[in-house]
Amino acid sequence: SLRHKDVFKQQLRAILRAGVDSDLRIMFPMISSVDELLEAKEEVYKSIQALQREGIACHTKPLVGMMVELPAVLEIIHELAREADFFSIGTNDFIQYMLAVDRTNEKVADLYLPHHPSILRALKRIVDAGRESQKDVTICGDMAHQEKYMPYLLGIGIRKLSLDPHYIPKIQKTIESI
């Protein structure tokens, strides 16, 4: 999006206009640096200012967060937590990139391990950084609907899950049993 700012600005303007009377959250994917997040946030604020100058109703204080998918953010997660309003950990891509394994390739799919120690420790680091900065951290992707990971995710402090609706009853029951 940052390479195609003309399209990005149109998208932001549309989001801000559509979200005028809502609890608006804008989340950016594939963030790999603090500079990228700051640049994306700046585009949001510029779009708000432009819409206001034009007299167009828009949301003026959206929460701006990021999808955590890239291993590169682990070493800068505390800095990102200071700048982001929230995190959502995209477990499918995060695991795939952390372990350098294409989960859709049958020849190596067995190496895609959500329970790999480096994955579990990385998830905790992300959650800890979010908690220290008082930011929401959500889990999405396959881990969010797998019952066997609920004790761990709850134990490290995850309180928000992004689920397909058909998984909600099963996961609610699992969480209640814990």
JSON list of C-alpha atoms in Angstrom, two decimals, residues 13-77:
[
{"chain": "A", "resi": 13, "resn": "ARG", "atom": "CA", "xyz": [-10.77, 7.75, 2.68]},
{"chain": "A", "resi": 14, "resn": "ALA", "atom": "CA", "xyz": [-13.44, 5.12, 1.96]},
{"chain": "A", "resi": 15, "resn": "ILE", "atom": "CA", "xyz": [-12.80, 3.37, 5.28]},
{"chain": "A", "resi": 16, "resn": "LEU", "atom": "CA", "xyz": [-12.91, 6.63, 7.23]},
{"chain": "A", "resi": 17, "resn": "ARG", "atom": "CA", "xyz": [-16.12, 7.72, 5.52]},
{"chain": "A", "resi": 18, "resn": "ALA", "atom": "CA", "xyz": [-17.84, 4.37, 5.96]},
{"chain": "A", "resi": 19, "resn": "GLY", "atom": "CA", "xyz": [-16.79, 4.17, 9.60]},
{"chain": "A", "resi": 20, "resn": "VAL", "atom": "CA", "xyz": [-17.97, 7.64, 10.58]},
{"chain": "A", "resi": 21, "resn": "ASP", "atom": "CA", "xyz": [-20.25, 6.49, 13.42]},
{"chain": "A", "resi": 22, "resn": "SER", "atom": "CA", "xyz": [-18.59, 3.23, 14.35]},
{"chain": "A", "resi": 23, "resn": "ASP", "atom": "CA", "xyz": [-15.89, 1.73, 16.53]},
{"chain": "A", "resi": 24, "resn": "LEU", "atom": "CA", "xyz": [-13.35, 1.89, 13.73]},
{"chain": "A", "resi": 25, "resn": "ARG", "atom": "CA", "xyz": [-10.13, -0.06, 13.75]},
{"chain": "A", "resi": 26, "resn": "ILE", "atom": "CA", "xyz": [-7.73, -0.01, 10.83]},
{"chain": "A", "resi": 27, "resn": "MET", "atom": "CA", "xyz": [-5.18, -2.81, 10.71]},
{"chain": "A", "resi": 28, "resn": "PHE", "atom": "CA", "xyz": [-2.16, -2.92, 8.45]},
{"chain": "A", "resi": 29, "resn": "PRO", "atom": "CA", "xyz": [-0.71, -6.25, 7.28]},
{"chain": "A", "resi": 30, "resn": "MET", "atom": "CA", "xyz": [2.90, -7.22, 6.60]},
{"chain": "A", "resi": 31, "resn": "ILE", "atom": "CA", "xyz": [4.45, -4.50, 8.75]},
{"chain": "A", "resi": 32, "resn": "SER", "atom": "CA", "xyz": [8.18, -5.18, 9.17]},
{"chain": "A", "resi": 33, "resn": "SER", "atom": "CA", "xyz": [9.44, -1.95, 10.74]},
{"chain": "A", "resi": 34, "resn": "VAL", "atom": "CA", "xyz": [8.43, 0.92, 12.99]},
{"chain": "A", "resi": 35, "resn": "ASP", "atom": "CA", "xyz": [8.96, 3.28, 10.05]},
{"chain": "A", "resi": 36, "resn": "GLU", "atom": "CA", "xyz": [6.40, 1.40, 7.95]},
{"chain": "A", "resi": 37, "resn": "LEU", "atom": "CA", "xyz": [3.83, 1.56, 10.72]},
{"chain": "A", "resi": 38, "resn": "LEU", "atom": "CA", "xyz": [4.46, 5.27, 11.28]},
{"chain": "A", "resi": 39, "resn": "GLU", "atom": "CA", "xyz": [4.20, 6.00, 7.56]},
{"chain": "A", "resi": 40, "resn": "ALA", "atom": "CA", "xyz": [0.92, 4.09, 7.30]},
{"chain": "A", "resi": 41, "resn": "LYS", "atom": "CA", "xyz": [-0.46, 5.89, 10.36]},
{"chain": "A", "resi": 42, "resn": "GLU", "atom": "CA", "xyz": [0.57, 9.23, 8.85]},
{"chain": "A", "resi": 43, "resn": "GLU", "atom": "CA", "xyz": [-1.45, 8.43, 5.74]},
{"chain": "A", "resi": 44, "resn": "VAL", "atom": "CA", "xyz": [-4.48, 7.77, 7.93]},
{"chain": "A", "resi": 45, "resn": "TYR", "atom": "CA", "xyz": [-4.10, 11.16, 9.64]},
{"chain": "A", "resi": 46, "resn": "LYS", "atom": "CA", "xyz": [-3.53, 12.97, 6.33]},
{"chain": "A", "resi": 47, "resn": "SER", "atom": "CA", "xyz": [-6.69, 11.37, 4.96]},
{"chain": "A", "resi": 48, "resn": "ILE", "atom": "CA", "xyz": [-8.68, 12.51, 8.00]},
{"chain": "A", "resi": 49, "resn": "GLN", "atom": "CA", "xyz": [-7.40, 16.06, 7.60]},
{"chain": "A", "resi": 50, "resn": "ALA", "atom": "CA", "xyz": [-8.17, 16.09, 3.87]},
{"chain": "A", "resi": 51, "resn": "LEU", "atom": "CA", "xyz": [-11.73, 14.84, 4.43]},
{"chain": "A", "resi": 52, "resn": "GLN", "atom": "CA", "xyz": [-12.29, 17.42, 7.15]},
{"chain": "A", "resi": 53, "resn": "ARG", "atom": "CA", "xyz": [-11.01, 20.23, 4.87]},
{"chain": "A", "resi": 54, "resn": "GLU", "atom": "CA", "xyz": [-13.44, 19.04, 2.21]},
{"chain": "A", "resi": 55, "resn": "GLY", "atom": "CA", "xyz": [-16.31, 19.03, 4.71]},
{"chain": "A", "resi": 56, "resn": "ILE", "atom": "CA", "xyz": [-16.87, 15.29, 4.34]},
{"chain": "A", "resi": 57, "resn": "ALA", "atom": "CA", "xyz": [-18.03, 13.39, 7.42]},
{"chain": "A", "resi": 58, "resn": "CYS", "atom": "CA", "xyz": [-15.50, 10.82, 8.55]},
{"chain": "A", "resi": 59, "resn": "HIS", "atom": "CA", "xyz": [-14.21, 8.97, 11.58]},
{"chain": "A", "resi": 60, "resn": "THR", "atom": "CA", "xyz": [-11.59, 11.19, 13.17]},
{"chain": "A", "resi": 61, "resn": "LYS", "atom": "CA", "xyz": [-10.01, 8.91, 15.77]},
{"chain": "A", "resi": 62, "resn": "PRO", "atom": "CA", "xyz": [-9.75, 5.36, 14.47]},
{"chain": "A", "resi": 63, "resn": "LEU", "atom": "CA", "xyz": [-7.60, 2.87, 16.31]},
{"chain": "A", "resi": 64, "resn": "VAL", "atom": "CA", "xyz": [-4.66, 1.93, 14.10]},
{"chain": "A", "resi": 65, "resn": "GLY", "atom": "CA", "xyz": [-3.02, -1.45, 14.57]},
{"chain": "A", "resi": 66, "resn": "MET", "atom": "CA", "xyz": [-1.06, -4.08, 12.78]},
{"chain": "A", "resi": 67, "resn": "MET", "atom": "CA", "xyz": [-1.14, -7.72, 11.86]},
{"chain": "A", "resi": 68, "resn": "VAL", "atom": "CA", "xyz": [1.86, -9.50, 13.35]},
{"chain": "A", "resi": 69, "resn": "GLU", "atom": "CA", "xyz": [2.99, -11.93, 10.68]},
{"chain": "A", "resi": 70, "resn": "LEU", "atom": "CA", "xyz": [6.67, -11.36, 10.07]},
{"chain": "A", "resi": 71, "resn": "PRO", "atom": "CA", "xyz": [9.47, -12.71, 12.28]},
{"chain": "A", "resi": 72, "resn": "ALA", "atom": "CA", "xyz": [11.34, -9.43, 11.79]},
{"chain": "A", "resi": 73, "resn": "VAL", "atom": "CA", "xyz": [9.02, -7.70, 14.25]},
{"chain": "A", "resi": 74, "resn": "LEU", "atom": "CA", "xyz": [10.02, -9.86, 17.21]},
{"chain": "A", "resi": 75, "resn": "GLU", "atom": "CA", "xyz": [13.12, -7.83, 17.96]},
{"chain": "A", "resi": 76, "resn": "ILE", "atom": "CA", "xyz": [11.22, -4.53, 17.70]},
{"chain": "A", "resi": 77, "resn": "ILE", "atom": "CA", "xyz": [7.90, -5.62, 19.19]}
]
